Amino acid sequence: MTEQKKTAVIGQPIEHSLSPVIHNFWINKKKINAAPYEKIEVSPNNFNKSLDKLINSGYYGLNVTVPLKELAYSRCDELTETAKKTKSANTLIFKDGKVHGTSTDPVGFEVSLHKEIIEKNIKNKQCLVLGAGGSARAVVFALSQMSADVSIFNRTQEKAVKLSKDLGISANVLEEKDIKKQTGSFDFIVNTTSLGLVPDETNNLVDFSLVQKKAFVYDLIYEPKESSFLQQAKANGIRFQNGLKMLIGQAAAAFYVWHNTEPSHYSELESLLEKL
Ligand code: ATR
């Protein structure tokens, strides 16, 4: 019998990660010869030592989540173009004595979007990205690949300038006062900030009464299912989506990297995750 592939997600905190539910769902459905996918707490201070240990104990691949994606990127011997551009690695594979890394976050974001939204609200359209952290890098990269005209607003403006420069795109970096003036011109607005993750925290970065009714609003947050940001879009009759499909999309791409087979049963998985 060939050895079972060992995979896991590493990060800190890791307790609430949904990745094991997703990967184990597909491992079972697709009858993959793999050990159950695990979650392992790894602190940024011990990143390299912990990774060595995991490699030596026979892991075949790892997903990497907050706050380790940049460290993982720095540790890789081989990187895909996407990982190089976004300076981030969320999927590692250990083979030929090397650490190979990619980032499946941009493709996860792209596949989470309905084709009609890409055509009508993103391609050659005005898109506003809120935030300039790790998730924003993936989203801005994906939007620019979809030929969007990207504007970025971040509390710390220099980070938005740097993000745009690093990705080699000419995004429009906004100041807070510009947002109000330009709100009505956006066809797509996506929140990548962590505002709204904590109960009772409200994301007031956009005045939704100024947003066009044909616009589409996206929040990467999926817990709560309807963040304060999405609730405001809903109250103003604007279509919206949370980050659950992106979470599934990035996992699907990682699953393909390790197991060389397309995952399946997406709707069943989505219902399962929504019930957790
Ligand atoms: P992630 O990997 O999830 O993107 P991150 O890299 O820590 O996490 O980025 C968090 C993002 O949320 C940043 O854009 C951050 O803004 P700063 O760059 O100014 O720190 C944004 N953010 C976090 N708390 C915020 C708040 N209270 N108001 C506005 N933006 C906030």
Coordinates of C-alpha atoms and ligand atoms in Angstrom, one line a residue:
M1 CA 0.0 0.0 0.0
T2 CA 1.3 3.5 -0.8
E3 CA 1.8 5.8 2.1
Q4 CA -1.2 8.0 3.0
K5 CA -0.6 11.7 2.2
K6 CA -0.5 13.8 5.4
T7 CA -1.9 17.3 5.2
A8 CA -2.9 20.0 7.7
V9 CA -3.4 23.7 8.2
I10 CA -1.1 25.8 10.3
G11 CA -1.7 29.2 11.9
Q12 CA -2.4 31.0 15.1
P13 CA -5.1 30.9 16.4
I14 CA -6.1 27.7 14.6
E15 CA -8.9 26.3 16.8
H16 CA -11.8 27.8 14.7
S17 CA -10.3 27.0 11.2
L18 CA -12.9 25.4 8.9
S19 CA -10.2 24.0 6.6
P20 CA -10.3 20.5 8.3
V21 CA -14.0 20.2 7.7
I22 CA -13.7 21.2 4.1
H23 CA -10.7 19.0 3.2
N24 CA -11.9 16.0 5.2
F25 CA -15.3 16.3 3.4
W26 CA -13.6 16.0 0.0
I27 CA -11.1 13.3 1.2
N28 CA -14.1 11.2 2.1
K29 CA -16.3 12.0 -0.9
K30 CA -13.4 11.4 -3.4
K31 CA -12.1 8.4 -1.5
I32 CA -8.6 9.8 -1.4
N33 CA -5.9 7.7 0.1
A34 CA -4.9 10.3 2.6
A35 CA -4.7 10.7 6.4
P36 CA -7.3 13.0 8.0
Y37 CA -6.4 16.6 7.4
E38 CA -5.4 18.2 10.7
K39 CA -5.1 21.7 12.3
I40 CA -1.9 22.6 14.0
E41 CA -1.1 25.7 16.1
V42 CA 2.2 27.3 15.0
S43 CA 3.4 30.5 16.4
P44 CA 5.2 33.0 14.1
N45 CA 8.2 33.0 16.5
N46 CA 8.8 29.3 16.0
F47 CA 7.8 29.1 12.3
N48 CA 10.9 27.7 10.8
K49 CA 11.6 25.1 13.5
S50 CA 7.9 24.0 13.5
L51 CA 8.0 23.7 9.7
D52 CA 11.2 21.6 9.9
K53 CA 9.5 19.3 12.4
L54 CA 6.4 18.9 10.3
I55 CA 8.5 18.2 7.1
N56 CA 10.6 15.6 9.0
S57 CA 7.5 13.9 10.4
G58 CA 6.3 13.2 6.8
Y59 CA 3.7 15.9 5.9
Y60 CA 3.1 16.1 2.2
G61 CA 1.5 19.5 2.2
L62 CA 0.3 22.3 4.4
N63 CA -2.2 25.2 4.2
V64 CA -0.9 28.3 5.9
T65 CA -3.2 30.9 7.5
V66 CA -2.9 34.1 9.5
P67 CA -0.4 35.3 10.5
L68 CA 2.1 32.9 8.7
K69 CA 1.5 33.5 5.0
E70 CA 4.4 35.9 4.5
L71 CA 6.7 33.8 6.6
A72 CA 5.8 30.8 4.5
Y73 CA 6.4 32.8 1.3
S74 CA 9.9 33.7 2.6
R75 CA 10.7 30.0 3.4
C76 CA 9.8 28.6 0.0
D77 CA 12.5 27.4 -2.4
E78 CA 10.1 27.4 -5.3
L79 CA 7.2 29.8 -5.8
T80 CA 4.5 30.1 -8.4
E81 CA 4.0 33.5 -10.1
T82 CA 0.9 34.2 -8.0
A83 CA 2.8 33.6 -4.8
K84 CA 5.7 35.8 -6.0
K85 CA 3.3 38.7 -7.0
T86 CA 1.2 38.5 -3.8
K87 CA 4.3 37.9 -1.6
S88 CA 2.3 35.2 0.2
A89 CA 2.0 31.4 0.3
N90 CA -1.1 29.7 1.7
T91 CA -0.4 26.3 0.2
L92 CA 2.9 24.3 0.6
I93 CA 4.0 21.1 -0.9
F94 CA 7.2 19.2 0.1
K95 CA 8.8 17.3 -2.6
D96 CA 12.3 16.7 -4.0
G97 CA 13.7 18.0 -0.7
K98 CA 12.3 21.4 -1.5
V99 CA 9.5 23.6 -0.2
H100 CA 7.2 24.6 -3.0
G101 CA 4.6 27.4 -2.4
T102 CA 1.6 29.0 -4.0
S103 CA -1.2 31.2 -3.1
T104 CA -4.7 29.9 -3.9
D105 CA -6.4 33.0 -2.4
P106 CA -6.7 34.9 -5.7
V107 CA -8.2 32.0 -7.6
G108 CA -10.4 31.3 -4.6
F109 CA -11.8 34.8 -4.8
E110 CA -12.3 34.6 -8.6
V111 CA -14.1 31.3 -8.6
S112 CA -16.4 32.5 -5.8
L113 CA -17.9 35.1 -8.1
H114 CA -20.7 34.4 -10.5
K115 CA -19.7 34.9 -14.1
E116 CA -22.3 37.5 -14.6
I117 CA -20.9 39.6 -11.7
I118 CA -17.5 39.4 -13.3
E119 CA -18.8 40.5 -16.7
K120 CA -21.2 43.3 -15.4
N121 CA -19.6 44.6 -12.3
I122 CA -15.8 43.8 -12.5
K123 CA -14.4 43.6 -16.0
N124 CA -13.4 47.2 -17.1
K125 CA -15.5 48.5 -14.2
Q126 CA -14.7 50.7 -11.1
C127 CA -13.9 48.4 -8.1
L128 CA -13.3 49.6 -4.6
V129 CA -11.1 47.5 -2.3
L130 CA -11.2 48.4 1.4
G131 CA -8.0 47.4 3.2
A132 CA -4.4 46.7 2.2
G133 CA -3.4 43.7 4.3
G134 CA -2.7 40.1 3.2
S135 CA -6.2 39.4 2.0
A136 CA -6.3 42.7 0.0
R137 CA -3.2 41.6 -1.9
A138 CA -5.0 38.5 -3.1
V139 CA -8.2 40.4 -4.0
V140 CA -6.5 43.3 -5.8
F141 CA -4.3 40.8 -7.7
A142 CA -7.4 38.8 -8.7
L143 CA -9.4 41.9 -9.7
S144 CA -6.6 43.2 -11.8
Q145 CA -6.4 39.8 -13.6
M146 CA -10.1 40.2 -14.3
S147 CA -9.4 43.6 -15.9
A148 CA -10.9 45.7 -13.2
D149 CA -10.2 49.4 -12.6
V150 CA -9.1 49.2 -9.0
S151 CA -9.3 51.8 -6.2
I152 CA -8.0 51.1 -2.8
F153 CA -8.8 52.7 0.5
N154 CA -6.9 51.7 3.7
R155 CA -6.7 53.3 7.1
T156 CA -2.9 53.4 6.7
Q157 CA -2.6 54.9 3.2
E158 CA 1.1 54.0 2.7
K159 CA 0.2 50.3 2.8
A160 CA -2.2 50.8 -0.1
V161 CA 0.5 52.6 -2.1
K162 CA 2.9 49.8 -1.4
L163 CA 0.4 47.1 -2.3
S164 CA -0.3 48.7 -5.6
K165 CA 3.5 49.1 -6.3
D166 CA 4.3 45.5 -5.3
L167 CA 1.6 44.1 -7.6
G168 CA 2.9 46.3 -10.4
I169 CA -0.6 47.8 -11.0
S170 CA -1.7 51.4 -11.2
A171 CA -4.5 51.3 -8.6
N172 CA -6.1 54.5 -7.5
V173 CA -5.2 55.0 -3.8
L174 CA -8.0 56.9 -2.1
E175 CA -8.1 59.2 1.0
E176 CA -11.1 58.9 3.3
K177 CA -12.6 62.1 2.0
D178 CA -12.4 60.8 -1.6
I179 CA -14.6 57.8 -0.8
K180 CA -17.7 59.8 -0.2
K181 CA -17.2 61.7 -3.4
Q182 CA -16.6 58.6 -5.5
T183 CA -19.0 56.1 -3.8
G184 CA -21.6 56.5 -6.5
S185 CA -19.1 55.5 -9.3
F186 CA -18.3 52.0 -8.0
D187 CA -19.7 48.9 -9.6
F188 CA -18.1 46.5 -7.1
I189 CA -17.1 47.1 -3.5
V190 CA -15.2 44.6 -1.4
N191 CA -14.2 44.7 2.2
T192 CA -11.0 42.9 3.1
T193 CA -10.5 44.6 6.5
S194 CA -11.1 42.8 9.7
L195 CA -13.7 45.3 10.7
G196 CA -16.9 43.5 11.6
L197 CA -15.3 40.2 12.7
V198 CA -15.9 41.0 16.4
P199 CA -19.6 41.2 17.5
D200 CA -20.9 44.7 17.9
E201 CA -18.1 46.1 15.7
T202 CA -19.5 48.1 12.8
N203 CA -17.8 48.7 9.5
N204 CA -18.9 52.2 8.5
L205 CA -16.3 52.8 5.8
V206 CA -19.0 53.2 3.1
D207 CA -22.2 55.3 3.1
F208 CA -24.4 52.7 1.3
S209 CA -27.1 55.3 0.5
L210 CA -24.7 56.7 -2.1
V211 CA -23.9 53.3 -3.7
Q212 CA -25.5 52.5 -7.1
K213 CA -28.3 49.9 -6.9
K214 CA -26.7 47.9 -9.6
A215 CA -23.4 47.6 -7.7
F216 CA -22.3 44.4 -6.0
V217 CA -20.9 44.3 -2.5
Y218 CA -18.6 41.6 -1.1
D219 CA -17.3 41.0 2.4
L220 CA -14.5 38.5 2.9
I221 CA -15.9 37.9 6.4
Y222 CA -18.1 34.8 6.5
E223 CA -18.6 34.6 10.3
P224 CA -21.0 36.4 11.0
K225 CA -22.8 35.3 7.9
E226 CA -24.1 38.8 7.4
S227 CA -21.5 41.3 8.6
S228 CA -22.5 44.8 9.5
F229 CA -21.1 45.8 6.1
L230 CA -23.4 43.3 4.3
Q231 CA -26.4 44.3 6.4
Q232 CA -26.0 47.9 5.3
A233 CA -25.9 46.7 1.6
K234 CA -29.0 44.6 2.1
A235 CA -30.9 47.5 3.8
N236 CA -30.2 49.6 0.7
G237 CA -31.3 46.9 -1.7
I238 CA -27.8 46.2 -3.0
R239 CA -26.8 42.6 -4.0
F240 CA -24.1 41.1 -1.7
Q241 CA -22.0 38.0 -0.9
N242 CA -19.9 36.9 2.0
G243 CA -16.5 35.1 2.0
L244 CA -17.6 31.5 2.4
K245 CA -17.4 30.6 -1.3
M246 CA -13.9 32.1 -1.4
L247 CA -12.8 30.0 1.6
I248 CA -14.1 26.9 -0.3
G249 CA -12.5 28.1 -3.5
Q250 CA -9.0 28.5 -2.1
A251 CA -9.3 25.1 -0.4
A252 CA -10.4 23.5 -3.6
A253 CA -7.4 24.8 -5.4
A254 CA -5.1 23.6 -2.6
F255 CA -6.8 20.2 -2.7
Y256 CA -6.1 20.0 -6.4
V257 CA -2.4 20.8 -5.9
W258 CA -2.0 17.9 -3.5
H259 CA -4.4 15.3 -4.8
N260 CA -4.5 16.1 -8.5
T261 CA -8.2 15.7 -8.6
E262 CA -11.1 18.2 -8.7
P263 CA -13.2 18.4 -5.5
S264 CA -17.0 17.9 -5.8
H265 CA -20.3 18.3 -3.9
Y266 CA -19.9 22.0 -3.5
S267 CA -23.6 22.8 -2.5
E268 CA -23.6 20.0 0.1
L269 CA -20.4 21.3 1.6
E270 CA -21.7 24.9 1.7
S271 CA -24.8 23.8 3.5
L272 CA -22.8 21.8 5.9
L273 CA -20.5 24.8 6.7
E274 CA -23.4 27.2 7.0
K275 CA -24.8 24.9 9.8
L276 CA -21.7 24.9 11.9
Ligands
ATR1 P1 -5.6 39.9 6.5 O1 -4.5 39.0 6.3 O2 -6.9 39.3 7.0 O3 -5.8 40.9 5.4 P2 -4.1 42.0 7.9 O4 -3.0 41.8 6.9 O5 -3.8 42.1 9.3 O6 -5.1 40.8 7.8 O7 -4.9 43.3 7.4 C1 -6.0 43.8 8.1 C2 -6.6 44.9 7.4 O8 -7.7 45.5 8.1 C3 -5.7 46.1 7.2 O9 -6.0 46.8 5.9 C4 -6.0 47.0 8.3 O10 -5.7 48.4 8.2 P3 -4.3 49.0 8.5 O11 -3.4 48.6 7.4 O12 -4.5 50.5 8.6 O13 -3.9 48.4 9.9 C5 -7.5 46.8 8.4 N1 -8.1 47.2 9.7 C6 -8.0 46.5 10.8 N2 -8.7 47.1 11.8 C7 -9.2 48.2 11.3 C8 -10.0 49.3 11.8 N3 -10.4 49.3 13.1 N4 -10.4 50.3 10.9 C9 -10.0 50.3 9.6 N5 -9.2 49.3 9.1 C10 -8.9 48.3 9.9

